mmCIF file of N, CA and C in Angstrom:
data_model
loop_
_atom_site.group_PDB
_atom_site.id
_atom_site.type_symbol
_atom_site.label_atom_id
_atom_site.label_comp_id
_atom_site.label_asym_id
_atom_site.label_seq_id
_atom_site.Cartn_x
_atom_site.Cartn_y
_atom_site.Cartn_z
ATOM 1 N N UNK A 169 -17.038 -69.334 -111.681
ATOM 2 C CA UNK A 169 -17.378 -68.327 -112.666
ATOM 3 C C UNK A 169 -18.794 -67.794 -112.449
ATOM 4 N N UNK A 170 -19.895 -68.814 -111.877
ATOM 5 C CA UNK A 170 -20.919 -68.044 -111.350
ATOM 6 C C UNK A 170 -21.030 -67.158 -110.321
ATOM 7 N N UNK A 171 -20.327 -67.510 -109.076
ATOM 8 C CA UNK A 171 -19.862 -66.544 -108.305
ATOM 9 C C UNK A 171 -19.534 -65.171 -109.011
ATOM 10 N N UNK A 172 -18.653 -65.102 -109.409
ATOM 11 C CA UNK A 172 -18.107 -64.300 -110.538
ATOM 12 C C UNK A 172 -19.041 -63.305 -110.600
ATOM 13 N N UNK A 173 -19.528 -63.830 -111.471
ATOM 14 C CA UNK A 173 -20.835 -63.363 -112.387
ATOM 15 C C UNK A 173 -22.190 -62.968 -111.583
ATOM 16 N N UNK A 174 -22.701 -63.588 -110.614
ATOM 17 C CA UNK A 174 -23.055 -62.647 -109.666
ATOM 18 C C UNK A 174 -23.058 -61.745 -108.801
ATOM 19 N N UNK A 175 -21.277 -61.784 -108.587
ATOM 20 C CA UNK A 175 -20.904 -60.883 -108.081
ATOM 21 C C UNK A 175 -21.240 -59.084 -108.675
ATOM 22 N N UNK A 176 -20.675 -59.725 -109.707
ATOM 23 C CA UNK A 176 -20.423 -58.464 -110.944
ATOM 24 C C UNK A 176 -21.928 -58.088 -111.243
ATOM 25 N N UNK A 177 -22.786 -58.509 -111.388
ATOM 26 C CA UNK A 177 -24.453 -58.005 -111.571
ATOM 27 C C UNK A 177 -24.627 -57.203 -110.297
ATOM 28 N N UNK A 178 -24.238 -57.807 -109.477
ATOM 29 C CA UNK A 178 -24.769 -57.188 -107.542
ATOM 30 C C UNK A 178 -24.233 -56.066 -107.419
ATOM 31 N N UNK A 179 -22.723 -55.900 -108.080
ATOM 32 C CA UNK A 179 -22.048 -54.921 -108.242
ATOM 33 C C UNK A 179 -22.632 -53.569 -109.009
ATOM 34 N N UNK A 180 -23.365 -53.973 -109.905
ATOM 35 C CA UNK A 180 -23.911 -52.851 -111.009
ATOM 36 C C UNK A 180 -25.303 -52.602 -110.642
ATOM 37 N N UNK A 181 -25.965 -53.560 -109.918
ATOM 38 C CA UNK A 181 -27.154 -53.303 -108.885
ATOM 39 C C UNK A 181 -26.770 -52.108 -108.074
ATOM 40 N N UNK A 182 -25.782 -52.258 -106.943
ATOM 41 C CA UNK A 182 -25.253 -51.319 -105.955
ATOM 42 C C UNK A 182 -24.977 -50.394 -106.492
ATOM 43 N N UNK A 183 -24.143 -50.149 -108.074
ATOM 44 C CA UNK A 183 -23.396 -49.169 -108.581
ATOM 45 C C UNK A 183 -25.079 -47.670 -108.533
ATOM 46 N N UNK A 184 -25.823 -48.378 -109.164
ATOM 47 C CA UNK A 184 -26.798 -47.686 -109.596
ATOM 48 C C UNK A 184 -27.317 -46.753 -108.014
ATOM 49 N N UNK A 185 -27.212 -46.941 -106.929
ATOM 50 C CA UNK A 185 -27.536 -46.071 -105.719
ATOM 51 C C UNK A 185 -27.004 -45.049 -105.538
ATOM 52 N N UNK A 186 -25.752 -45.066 -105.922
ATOM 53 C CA UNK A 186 -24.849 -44.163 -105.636
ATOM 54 C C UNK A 186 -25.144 -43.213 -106.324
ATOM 55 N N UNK A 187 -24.921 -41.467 -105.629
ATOM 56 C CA UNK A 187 -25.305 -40.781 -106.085
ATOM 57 C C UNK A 187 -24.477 -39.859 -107.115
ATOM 58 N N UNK A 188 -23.215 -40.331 -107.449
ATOM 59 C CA UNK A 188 -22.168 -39.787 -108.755
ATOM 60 C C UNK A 188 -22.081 -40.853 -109.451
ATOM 61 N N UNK A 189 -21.835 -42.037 -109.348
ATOM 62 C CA UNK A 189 -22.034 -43.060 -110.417
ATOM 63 C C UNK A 189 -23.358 -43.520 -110.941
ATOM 64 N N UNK A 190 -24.204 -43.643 -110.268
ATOM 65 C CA UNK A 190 -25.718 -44.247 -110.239
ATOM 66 C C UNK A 190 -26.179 -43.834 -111.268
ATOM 67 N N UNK A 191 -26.170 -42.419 -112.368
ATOM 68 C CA UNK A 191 -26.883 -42.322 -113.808
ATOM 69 C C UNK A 191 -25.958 -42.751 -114.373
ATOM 70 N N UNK A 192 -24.616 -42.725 -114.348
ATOM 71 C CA UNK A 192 -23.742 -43.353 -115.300
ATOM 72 C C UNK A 192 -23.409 -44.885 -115.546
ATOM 73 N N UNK A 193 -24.028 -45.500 -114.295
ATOM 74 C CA UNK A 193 -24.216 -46.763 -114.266
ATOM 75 C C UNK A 193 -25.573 -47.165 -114.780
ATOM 76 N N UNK A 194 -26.451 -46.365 -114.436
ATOM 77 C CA UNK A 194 -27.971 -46.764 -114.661
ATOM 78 C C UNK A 194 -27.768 -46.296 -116.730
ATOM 79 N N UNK A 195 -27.182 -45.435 -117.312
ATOM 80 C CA UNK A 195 -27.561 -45.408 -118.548
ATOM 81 C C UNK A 195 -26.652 -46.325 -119.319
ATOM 82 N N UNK A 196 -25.611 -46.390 -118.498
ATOM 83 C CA UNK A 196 -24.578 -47.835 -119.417
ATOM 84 C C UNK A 196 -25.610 -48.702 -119.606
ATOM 85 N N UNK A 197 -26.392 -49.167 -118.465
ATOM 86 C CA UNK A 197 -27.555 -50.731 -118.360
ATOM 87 C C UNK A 197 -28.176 -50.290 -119.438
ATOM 88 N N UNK A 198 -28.730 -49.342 -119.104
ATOM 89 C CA UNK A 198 -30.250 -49.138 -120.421
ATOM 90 C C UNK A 198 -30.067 -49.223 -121.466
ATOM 91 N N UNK A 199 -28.156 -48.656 -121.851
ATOM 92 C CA UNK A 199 -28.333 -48.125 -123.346
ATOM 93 C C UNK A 199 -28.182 -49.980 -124.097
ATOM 94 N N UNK A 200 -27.901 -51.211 -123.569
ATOM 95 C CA UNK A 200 -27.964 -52.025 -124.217
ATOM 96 C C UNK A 200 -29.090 -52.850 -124.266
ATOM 97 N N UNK A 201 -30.376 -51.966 -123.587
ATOM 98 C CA UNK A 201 -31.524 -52.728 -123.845
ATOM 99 C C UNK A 201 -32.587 -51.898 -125.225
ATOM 100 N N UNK A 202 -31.961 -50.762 -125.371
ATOM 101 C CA UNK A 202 -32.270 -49.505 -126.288
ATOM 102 C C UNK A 202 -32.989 -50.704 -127.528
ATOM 103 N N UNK A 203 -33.877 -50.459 -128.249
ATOM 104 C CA UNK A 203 -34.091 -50.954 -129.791
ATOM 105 C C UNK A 203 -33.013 -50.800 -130.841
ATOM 106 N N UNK A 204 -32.963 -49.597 -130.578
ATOM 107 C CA UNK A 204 -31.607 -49.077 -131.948
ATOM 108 C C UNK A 204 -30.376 -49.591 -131.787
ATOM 109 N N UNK A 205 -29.712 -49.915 -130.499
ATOM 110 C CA UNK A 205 -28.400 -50.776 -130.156
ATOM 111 C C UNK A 205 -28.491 -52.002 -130.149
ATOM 112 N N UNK A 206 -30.008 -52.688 -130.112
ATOM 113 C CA UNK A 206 -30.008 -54.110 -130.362
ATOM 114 C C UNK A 206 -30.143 -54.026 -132.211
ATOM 115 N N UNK A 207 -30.832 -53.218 -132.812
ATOM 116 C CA UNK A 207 -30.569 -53.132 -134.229
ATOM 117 C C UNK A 207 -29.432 -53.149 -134.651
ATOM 118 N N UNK A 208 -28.566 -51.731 -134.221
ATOM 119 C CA UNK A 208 -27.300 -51.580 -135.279
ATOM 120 C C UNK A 208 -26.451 -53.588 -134.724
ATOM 121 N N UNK A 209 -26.604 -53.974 -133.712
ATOM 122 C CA UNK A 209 -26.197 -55.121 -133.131
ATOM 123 C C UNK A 209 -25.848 -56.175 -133.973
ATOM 124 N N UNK A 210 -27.538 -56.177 -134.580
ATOM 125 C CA UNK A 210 -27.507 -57.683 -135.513
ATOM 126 C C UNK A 210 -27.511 -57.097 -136.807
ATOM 127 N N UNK A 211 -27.185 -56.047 -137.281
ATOM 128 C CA UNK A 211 -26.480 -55.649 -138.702
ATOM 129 C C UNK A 211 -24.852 -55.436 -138.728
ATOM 130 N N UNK A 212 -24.255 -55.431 -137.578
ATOM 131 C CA UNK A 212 -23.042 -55.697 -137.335
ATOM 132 C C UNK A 212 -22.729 -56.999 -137.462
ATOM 133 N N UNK A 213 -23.433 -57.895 -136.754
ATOM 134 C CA UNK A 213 -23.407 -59.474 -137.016
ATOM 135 C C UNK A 213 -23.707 -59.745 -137.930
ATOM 136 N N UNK A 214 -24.720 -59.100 -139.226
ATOM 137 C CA UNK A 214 -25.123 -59.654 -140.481
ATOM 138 C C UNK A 214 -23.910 -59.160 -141.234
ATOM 139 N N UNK A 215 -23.158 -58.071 -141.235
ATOM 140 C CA UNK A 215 -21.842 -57.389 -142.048
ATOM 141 C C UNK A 215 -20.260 -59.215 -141.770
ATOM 142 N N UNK A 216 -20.479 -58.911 -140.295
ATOM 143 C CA UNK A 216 -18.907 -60.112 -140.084
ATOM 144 C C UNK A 216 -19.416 -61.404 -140.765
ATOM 145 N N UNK A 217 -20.672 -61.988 -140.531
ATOM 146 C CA UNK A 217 -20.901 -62.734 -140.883
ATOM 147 C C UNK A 217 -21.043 -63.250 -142.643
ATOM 148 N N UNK A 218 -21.095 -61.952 -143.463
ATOM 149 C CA UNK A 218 -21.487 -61.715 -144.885
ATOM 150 C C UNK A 218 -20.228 -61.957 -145.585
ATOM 151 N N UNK A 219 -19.487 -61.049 -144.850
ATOM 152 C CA UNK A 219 -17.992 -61.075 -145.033
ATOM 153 C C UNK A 219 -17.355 -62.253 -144.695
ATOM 154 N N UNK A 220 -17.163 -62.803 -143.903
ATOM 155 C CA UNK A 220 -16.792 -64.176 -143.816
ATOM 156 C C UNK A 220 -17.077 -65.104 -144.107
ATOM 157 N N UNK A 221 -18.467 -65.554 -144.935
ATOM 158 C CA UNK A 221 -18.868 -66.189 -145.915
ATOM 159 C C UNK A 221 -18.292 -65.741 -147.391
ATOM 160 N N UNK A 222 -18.164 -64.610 -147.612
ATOM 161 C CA UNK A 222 -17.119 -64.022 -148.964
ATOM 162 C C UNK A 222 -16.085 -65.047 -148.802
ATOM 163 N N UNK A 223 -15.245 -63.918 -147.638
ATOM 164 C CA UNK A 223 -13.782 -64.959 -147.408
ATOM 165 C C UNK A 223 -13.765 -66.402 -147.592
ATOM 166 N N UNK A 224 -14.665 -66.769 -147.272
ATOM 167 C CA UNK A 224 -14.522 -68.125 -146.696
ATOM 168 C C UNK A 224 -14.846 -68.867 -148.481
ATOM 169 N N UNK A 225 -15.866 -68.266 -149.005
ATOM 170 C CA UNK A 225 -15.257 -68.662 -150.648
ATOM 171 C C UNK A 225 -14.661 -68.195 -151.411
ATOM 172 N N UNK A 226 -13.850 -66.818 -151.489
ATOM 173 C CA UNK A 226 -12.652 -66.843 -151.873
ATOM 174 C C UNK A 226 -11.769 -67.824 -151.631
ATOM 175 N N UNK A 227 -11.416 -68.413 -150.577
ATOM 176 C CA UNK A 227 -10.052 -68.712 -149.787
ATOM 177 C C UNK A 227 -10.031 -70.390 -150.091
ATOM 178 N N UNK A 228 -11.542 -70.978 -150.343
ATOM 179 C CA UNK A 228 -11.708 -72.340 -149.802
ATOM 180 C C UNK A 228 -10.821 -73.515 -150.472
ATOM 181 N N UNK A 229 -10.464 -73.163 -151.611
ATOM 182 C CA UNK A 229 -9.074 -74.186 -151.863
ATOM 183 C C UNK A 229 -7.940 -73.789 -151.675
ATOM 184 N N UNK A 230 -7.302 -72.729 -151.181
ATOM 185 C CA UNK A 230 -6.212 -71.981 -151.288
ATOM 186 C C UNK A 230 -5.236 -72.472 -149.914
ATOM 187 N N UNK A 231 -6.170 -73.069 -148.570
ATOM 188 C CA UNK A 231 -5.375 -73.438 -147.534
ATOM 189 C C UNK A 231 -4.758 -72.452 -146.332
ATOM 190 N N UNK A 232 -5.838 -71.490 -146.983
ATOM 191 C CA UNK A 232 -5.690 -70.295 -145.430
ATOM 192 C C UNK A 232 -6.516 -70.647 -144.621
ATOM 193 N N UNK A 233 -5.697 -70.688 -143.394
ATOM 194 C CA UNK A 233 -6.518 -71.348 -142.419
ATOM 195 C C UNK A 233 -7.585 -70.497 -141.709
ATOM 196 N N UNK A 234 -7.171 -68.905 -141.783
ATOM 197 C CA UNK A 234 -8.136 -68.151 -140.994
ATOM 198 C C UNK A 234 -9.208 -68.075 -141.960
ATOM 199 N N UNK A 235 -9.577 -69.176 -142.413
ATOM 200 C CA UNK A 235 -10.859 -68.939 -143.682
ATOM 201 C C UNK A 235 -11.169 -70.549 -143.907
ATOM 202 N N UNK A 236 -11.159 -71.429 -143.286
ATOM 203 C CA UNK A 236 -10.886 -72.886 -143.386
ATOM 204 C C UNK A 236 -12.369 -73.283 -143.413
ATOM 205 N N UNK A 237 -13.278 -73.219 -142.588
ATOM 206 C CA UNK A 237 -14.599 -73.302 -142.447
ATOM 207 C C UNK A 237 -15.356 -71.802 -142.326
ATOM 208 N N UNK A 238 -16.714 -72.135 -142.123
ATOM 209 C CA UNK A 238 -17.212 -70.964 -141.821
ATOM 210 C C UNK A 238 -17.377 -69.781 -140.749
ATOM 211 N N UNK A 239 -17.511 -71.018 -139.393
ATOM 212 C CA UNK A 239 -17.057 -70.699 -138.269
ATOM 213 C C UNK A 239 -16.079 -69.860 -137.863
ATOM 214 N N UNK A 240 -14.981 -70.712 -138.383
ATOM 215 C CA UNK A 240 -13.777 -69.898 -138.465
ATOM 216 C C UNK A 240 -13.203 -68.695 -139.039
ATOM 217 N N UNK A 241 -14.245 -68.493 -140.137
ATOM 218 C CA UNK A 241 -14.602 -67.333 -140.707
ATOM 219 C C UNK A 241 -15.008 -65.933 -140.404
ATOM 220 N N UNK A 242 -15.798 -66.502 -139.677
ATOM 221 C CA UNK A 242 -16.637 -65.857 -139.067
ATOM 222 C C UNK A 242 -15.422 -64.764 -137.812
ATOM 223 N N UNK A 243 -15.029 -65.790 -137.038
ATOM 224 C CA UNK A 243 -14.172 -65.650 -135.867
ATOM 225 C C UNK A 243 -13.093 -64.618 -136.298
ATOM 226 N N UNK A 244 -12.265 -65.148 -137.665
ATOM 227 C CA UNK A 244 -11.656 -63.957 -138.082
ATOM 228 C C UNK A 244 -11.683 -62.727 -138.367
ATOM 229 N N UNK A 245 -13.234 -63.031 -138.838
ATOM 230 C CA UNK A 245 -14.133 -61.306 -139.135
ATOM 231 C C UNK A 245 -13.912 -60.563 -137.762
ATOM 232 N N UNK A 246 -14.452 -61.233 -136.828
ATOM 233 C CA UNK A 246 -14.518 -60.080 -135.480
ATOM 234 C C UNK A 246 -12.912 -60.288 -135.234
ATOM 235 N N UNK A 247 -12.015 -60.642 -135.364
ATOM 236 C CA UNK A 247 -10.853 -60.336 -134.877
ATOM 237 C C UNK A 247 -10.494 -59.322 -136.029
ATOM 238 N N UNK A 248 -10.951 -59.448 -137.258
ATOM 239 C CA UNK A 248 -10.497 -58.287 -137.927
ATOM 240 C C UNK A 248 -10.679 -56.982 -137.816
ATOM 241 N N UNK A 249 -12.478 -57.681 -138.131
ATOM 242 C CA UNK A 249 -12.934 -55.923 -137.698
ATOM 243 C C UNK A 249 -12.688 -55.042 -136.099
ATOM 244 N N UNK A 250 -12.155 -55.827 -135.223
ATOM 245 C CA UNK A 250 -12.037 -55.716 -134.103
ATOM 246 C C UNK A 250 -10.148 -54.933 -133.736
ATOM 247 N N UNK A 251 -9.887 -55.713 -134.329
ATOM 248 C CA UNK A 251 -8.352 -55.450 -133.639
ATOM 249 C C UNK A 251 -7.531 -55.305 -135.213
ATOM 250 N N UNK A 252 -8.091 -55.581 -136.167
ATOM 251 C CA UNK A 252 -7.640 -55.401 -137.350
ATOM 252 C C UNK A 252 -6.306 -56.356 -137.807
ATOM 253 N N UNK A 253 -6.451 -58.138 -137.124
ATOM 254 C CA UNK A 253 -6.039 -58.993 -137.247
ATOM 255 C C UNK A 253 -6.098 -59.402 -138.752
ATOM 256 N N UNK A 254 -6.155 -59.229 -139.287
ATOM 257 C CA UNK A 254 -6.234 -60.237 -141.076
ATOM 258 C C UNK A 254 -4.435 -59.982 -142.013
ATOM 259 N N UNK A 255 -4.090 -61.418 -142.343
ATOM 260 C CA UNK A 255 -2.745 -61.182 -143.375
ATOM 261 C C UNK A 255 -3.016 -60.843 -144.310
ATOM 262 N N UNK A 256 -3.041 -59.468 -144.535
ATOM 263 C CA UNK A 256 -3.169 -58.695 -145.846
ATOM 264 C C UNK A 256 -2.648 -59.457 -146.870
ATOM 265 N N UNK A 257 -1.005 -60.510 -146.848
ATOM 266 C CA UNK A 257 -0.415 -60.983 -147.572
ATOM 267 C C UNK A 257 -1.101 -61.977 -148.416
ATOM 268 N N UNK A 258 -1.444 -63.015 -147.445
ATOM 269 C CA UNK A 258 -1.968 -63.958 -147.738
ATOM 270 C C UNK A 258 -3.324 -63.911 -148.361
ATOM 271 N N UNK A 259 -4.011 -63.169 -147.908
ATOM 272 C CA UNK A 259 -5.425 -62.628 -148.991
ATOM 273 C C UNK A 259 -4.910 -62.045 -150.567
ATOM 274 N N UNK A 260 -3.916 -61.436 -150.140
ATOM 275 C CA UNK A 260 -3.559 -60.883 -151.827
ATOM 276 C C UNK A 260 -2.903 -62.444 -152.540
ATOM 277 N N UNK A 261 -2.344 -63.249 -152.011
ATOM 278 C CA UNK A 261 -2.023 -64.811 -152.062
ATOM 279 C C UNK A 261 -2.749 -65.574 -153.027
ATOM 280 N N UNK A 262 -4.184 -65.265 -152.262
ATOM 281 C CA UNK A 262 -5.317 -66.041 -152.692
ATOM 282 C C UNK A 262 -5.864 -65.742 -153.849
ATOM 283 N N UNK A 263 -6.107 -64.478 -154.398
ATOM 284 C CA UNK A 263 -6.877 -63.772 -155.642
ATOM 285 C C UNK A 263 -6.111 -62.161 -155.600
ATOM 286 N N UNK A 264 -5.860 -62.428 -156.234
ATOM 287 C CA UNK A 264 -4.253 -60.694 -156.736
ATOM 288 C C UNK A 264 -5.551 -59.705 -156.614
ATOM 289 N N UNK A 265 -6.795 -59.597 -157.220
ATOM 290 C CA UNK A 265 -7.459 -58.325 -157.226
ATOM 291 C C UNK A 265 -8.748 -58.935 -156.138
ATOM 292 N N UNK A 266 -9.323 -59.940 -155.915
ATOM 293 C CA UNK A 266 -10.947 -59.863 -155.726
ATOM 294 C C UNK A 266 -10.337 -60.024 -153.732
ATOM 295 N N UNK A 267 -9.469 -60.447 -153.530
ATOM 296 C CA UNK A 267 -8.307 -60.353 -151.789
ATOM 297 C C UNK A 267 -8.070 -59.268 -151.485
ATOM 298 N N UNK A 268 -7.718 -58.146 -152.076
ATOM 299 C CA UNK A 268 -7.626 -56.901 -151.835
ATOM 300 C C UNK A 268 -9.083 -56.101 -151.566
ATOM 301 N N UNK A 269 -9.893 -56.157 -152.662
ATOM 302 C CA UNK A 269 -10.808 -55.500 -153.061
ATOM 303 C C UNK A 269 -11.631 -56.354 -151.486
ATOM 304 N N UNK A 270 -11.644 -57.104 -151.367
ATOM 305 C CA UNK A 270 -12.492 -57.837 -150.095
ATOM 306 C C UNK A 270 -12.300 -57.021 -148.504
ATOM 307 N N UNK A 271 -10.721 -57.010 -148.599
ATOM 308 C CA UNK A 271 -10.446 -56.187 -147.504
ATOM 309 C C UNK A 271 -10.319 -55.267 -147.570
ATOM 310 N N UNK A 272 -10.392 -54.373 -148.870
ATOM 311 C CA UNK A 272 -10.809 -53.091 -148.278
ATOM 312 C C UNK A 272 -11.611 -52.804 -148.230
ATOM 313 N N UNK A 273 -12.946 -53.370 -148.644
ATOM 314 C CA UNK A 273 -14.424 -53.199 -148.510
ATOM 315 C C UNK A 273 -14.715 -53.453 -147.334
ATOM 316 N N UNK A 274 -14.209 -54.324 -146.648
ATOM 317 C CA UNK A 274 -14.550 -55.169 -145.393
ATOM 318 C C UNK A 274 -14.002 -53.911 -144.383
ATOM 319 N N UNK A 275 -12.521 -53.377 -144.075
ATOM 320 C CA UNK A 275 -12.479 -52.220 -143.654
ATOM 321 C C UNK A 275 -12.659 -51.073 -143.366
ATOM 322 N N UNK A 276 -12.847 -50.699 -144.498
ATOM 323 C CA UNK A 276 -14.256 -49.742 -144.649
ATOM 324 C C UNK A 276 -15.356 -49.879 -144.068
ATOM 325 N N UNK A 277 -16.216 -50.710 -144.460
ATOM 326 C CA UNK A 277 -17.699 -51.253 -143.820
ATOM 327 C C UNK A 277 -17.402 -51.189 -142.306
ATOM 328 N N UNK A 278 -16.623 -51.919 -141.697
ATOM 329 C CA UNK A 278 -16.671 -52.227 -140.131
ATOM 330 C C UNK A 278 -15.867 -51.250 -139.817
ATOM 331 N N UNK A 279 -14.552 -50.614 -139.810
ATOM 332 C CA UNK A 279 -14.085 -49.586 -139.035
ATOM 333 C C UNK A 279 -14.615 -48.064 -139.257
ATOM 334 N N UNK A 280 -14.599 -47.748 -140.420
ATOM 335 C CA UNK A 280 -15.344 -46.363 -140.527
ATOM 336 C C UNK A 280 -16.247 -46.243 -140.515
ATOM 337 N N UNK A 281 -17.286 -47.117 -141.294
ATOM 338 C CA UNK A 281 -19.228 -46.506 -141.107
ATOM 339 C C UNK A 281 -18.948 -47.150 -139.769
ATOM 340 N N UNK A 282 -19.462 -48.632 -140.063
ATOM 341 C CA UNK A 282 -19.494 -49.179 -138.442
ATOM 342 C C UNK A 282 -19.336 -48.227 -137.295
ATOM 343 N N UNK A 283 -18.330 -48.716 -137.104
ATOM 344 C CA UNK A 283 -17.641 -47.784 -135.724
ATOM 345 C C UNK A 283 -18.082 -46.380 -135.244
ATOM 346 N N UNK A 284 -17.981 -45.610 -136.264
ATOM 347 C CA UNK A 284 -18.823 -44.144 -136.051
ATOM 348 C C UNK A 284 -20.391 -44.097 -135.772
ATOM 349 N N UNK A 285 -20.805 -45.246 -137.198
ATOM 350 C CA UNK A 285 -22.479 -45.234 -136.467
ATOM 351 C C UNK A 285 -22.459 -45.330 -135.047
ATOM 352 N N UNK A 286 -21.577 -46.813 -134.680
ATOM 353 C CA UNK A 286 -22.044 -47.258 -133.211
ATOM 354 C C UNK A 286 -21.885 -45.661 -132.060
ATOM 355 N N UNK A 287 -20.792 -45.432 -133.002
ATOM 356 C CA UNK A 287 -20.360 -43.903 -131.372
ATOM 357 C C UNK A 287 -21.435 -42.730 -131.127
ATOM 358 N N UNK A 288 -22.168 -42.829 -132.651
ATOM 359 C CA UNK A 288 -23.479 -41.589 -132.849
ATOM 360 C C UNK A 288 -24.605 -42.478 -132.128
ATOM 361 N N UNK A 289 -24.886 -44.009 -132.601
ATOM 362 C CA UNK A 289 -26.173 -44.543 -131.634
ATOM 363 C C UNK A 289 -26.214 -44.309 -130.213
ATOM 364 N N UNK A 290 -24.653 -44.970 -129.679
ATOM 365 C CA UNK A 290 -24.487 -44.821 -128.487
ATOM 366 C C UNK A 290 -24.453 -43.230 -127.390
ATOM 367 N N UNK A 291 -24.091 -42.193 -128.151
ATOM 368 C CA UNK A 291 -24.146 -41.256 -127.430
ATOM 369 C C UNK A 291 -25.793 -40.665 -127.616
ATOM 370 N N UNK A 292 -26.010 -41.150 -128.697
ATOM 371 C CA UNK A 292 -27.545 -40.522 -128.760
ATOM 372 C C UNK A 292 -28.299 -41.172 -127.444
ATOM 373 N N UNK A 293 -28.395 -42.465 -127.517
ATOM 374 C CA UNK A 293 -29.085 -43.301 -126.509
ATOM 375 C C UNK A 293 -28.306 -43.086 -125.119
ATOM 376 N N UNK A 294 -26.988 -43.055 -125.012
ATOM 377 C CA UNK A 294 -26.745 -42.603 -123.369
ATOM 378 C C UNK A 294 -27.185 -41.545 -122.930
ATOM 379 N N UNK A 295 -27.412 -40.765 -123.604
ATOM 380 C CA UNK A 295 -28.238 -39.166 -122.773
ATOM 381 C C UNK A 295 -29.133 -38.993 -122.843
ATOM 382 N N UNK A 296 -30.258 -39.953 -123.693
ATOM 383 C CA UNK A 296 -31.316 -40.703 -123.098
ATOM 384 C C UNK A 296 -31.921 -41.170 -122.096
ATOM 385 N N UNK A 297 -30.969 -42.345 -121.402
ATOM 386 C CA UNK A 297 -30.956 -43.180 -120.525
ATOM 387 C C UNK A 297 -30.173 -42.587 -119.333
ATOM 388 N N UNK A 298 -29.223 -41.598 -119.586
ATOM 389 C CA UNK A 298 -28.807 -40.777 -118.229
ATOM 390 C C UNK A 298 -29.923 -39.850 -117.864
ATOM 391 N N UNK A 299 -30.385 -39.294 -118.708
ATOM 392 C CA UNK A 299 -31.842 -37.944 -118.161
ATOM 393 C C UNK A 299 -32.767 -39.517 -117.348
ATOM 394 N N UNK A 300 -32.836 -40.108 -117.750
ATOM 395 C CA UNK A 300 -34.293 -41.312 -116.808
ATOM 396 C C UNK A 300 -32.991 -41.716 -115.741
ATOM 397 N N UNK A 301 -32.200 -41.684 -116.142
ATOM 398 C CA UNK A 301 -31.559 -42.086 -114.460
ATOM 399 C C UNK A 301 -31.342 -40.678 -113.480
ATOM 400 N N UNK A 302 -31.269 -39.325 -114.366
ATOM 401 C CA UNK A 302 -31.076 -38.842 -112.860
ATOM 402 C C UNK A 302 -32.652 -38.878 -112.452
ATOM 403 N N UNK A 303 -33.771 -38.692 -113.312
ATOM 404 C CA UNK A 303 -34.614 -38.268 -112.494
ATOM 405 C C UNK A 303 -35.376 -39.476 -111.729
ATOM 406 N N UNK A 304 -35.015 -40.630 -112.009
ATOM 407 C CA UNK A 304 -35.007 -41.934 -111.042
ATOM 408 C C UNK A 304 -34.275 -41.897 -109.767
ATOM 409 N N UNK A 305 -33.495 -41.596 -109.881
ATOM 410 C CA UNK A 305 -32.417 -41.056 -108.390
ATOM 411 C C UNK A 305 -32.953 -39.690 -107.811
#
């Protein structure tokens, strides 16, 4: 896996020479060293994490397992907010109004603001970091 993994760096080293990929490779790199993408970053992690401490005391005598510890909590958040993994059922299971009201707050928060902020940070900062890569090349 280190192999691997150096491979794949050496790879994005080389990518950057080239003269049609090389700003599009060089501003992918930059845009995750940006301030504002390491910000929105750990307010994304403070949202799954907030939320899955909710869940995780809503749920804690009820015997749902995707809410069992915190950890695990946690884990469900990014599979939720991610792929939109959560049993709607079983949350309404747990508390008829405060299970609902959780996930749709939680949906909201991470797929619509979330998600859109990230697409406005990110395009702001890639054409940023593409203008310093062409004129680096």
């Amino acid at each position: 896996s280190i192999t691997v993994l150096a491979a794949g760096l050496r790879l994005i080293t080389l990518g950057k020479t080239f003269p049609i990929f090389g700003p599009i490779v060089y501003g992918i790199a930059e845009l995750f060293i940006q301030p504002t993408v390491k910000t929105f970053l750990c307010i994304y992690t403070v949202l799954f994490l907030s939320f899955g401490m909710g869940f995780f005391m809503l749920s804690a005598d009820s015997g749902f397992l995707d809410f069992r510890d915190l950890i695990t909590a946690f884990i469900s958040m990014i599979r939720g907010g991610m792929f939109g993994d959560i049993d709607y059922g079983e949350l309404e299971g747990v508390d008829w109004f405060m299970g609902p009201l959780f996930y749709l707050l939680f949906i909201f928060m991470s797929q619509i603001v979330m998600t859109n902020l990230f697409i406005a940070i990110v395009s702001a900062e890639y054409d940023k970091a593409s203008e310093i890569g062409q004129v680096i090349l």
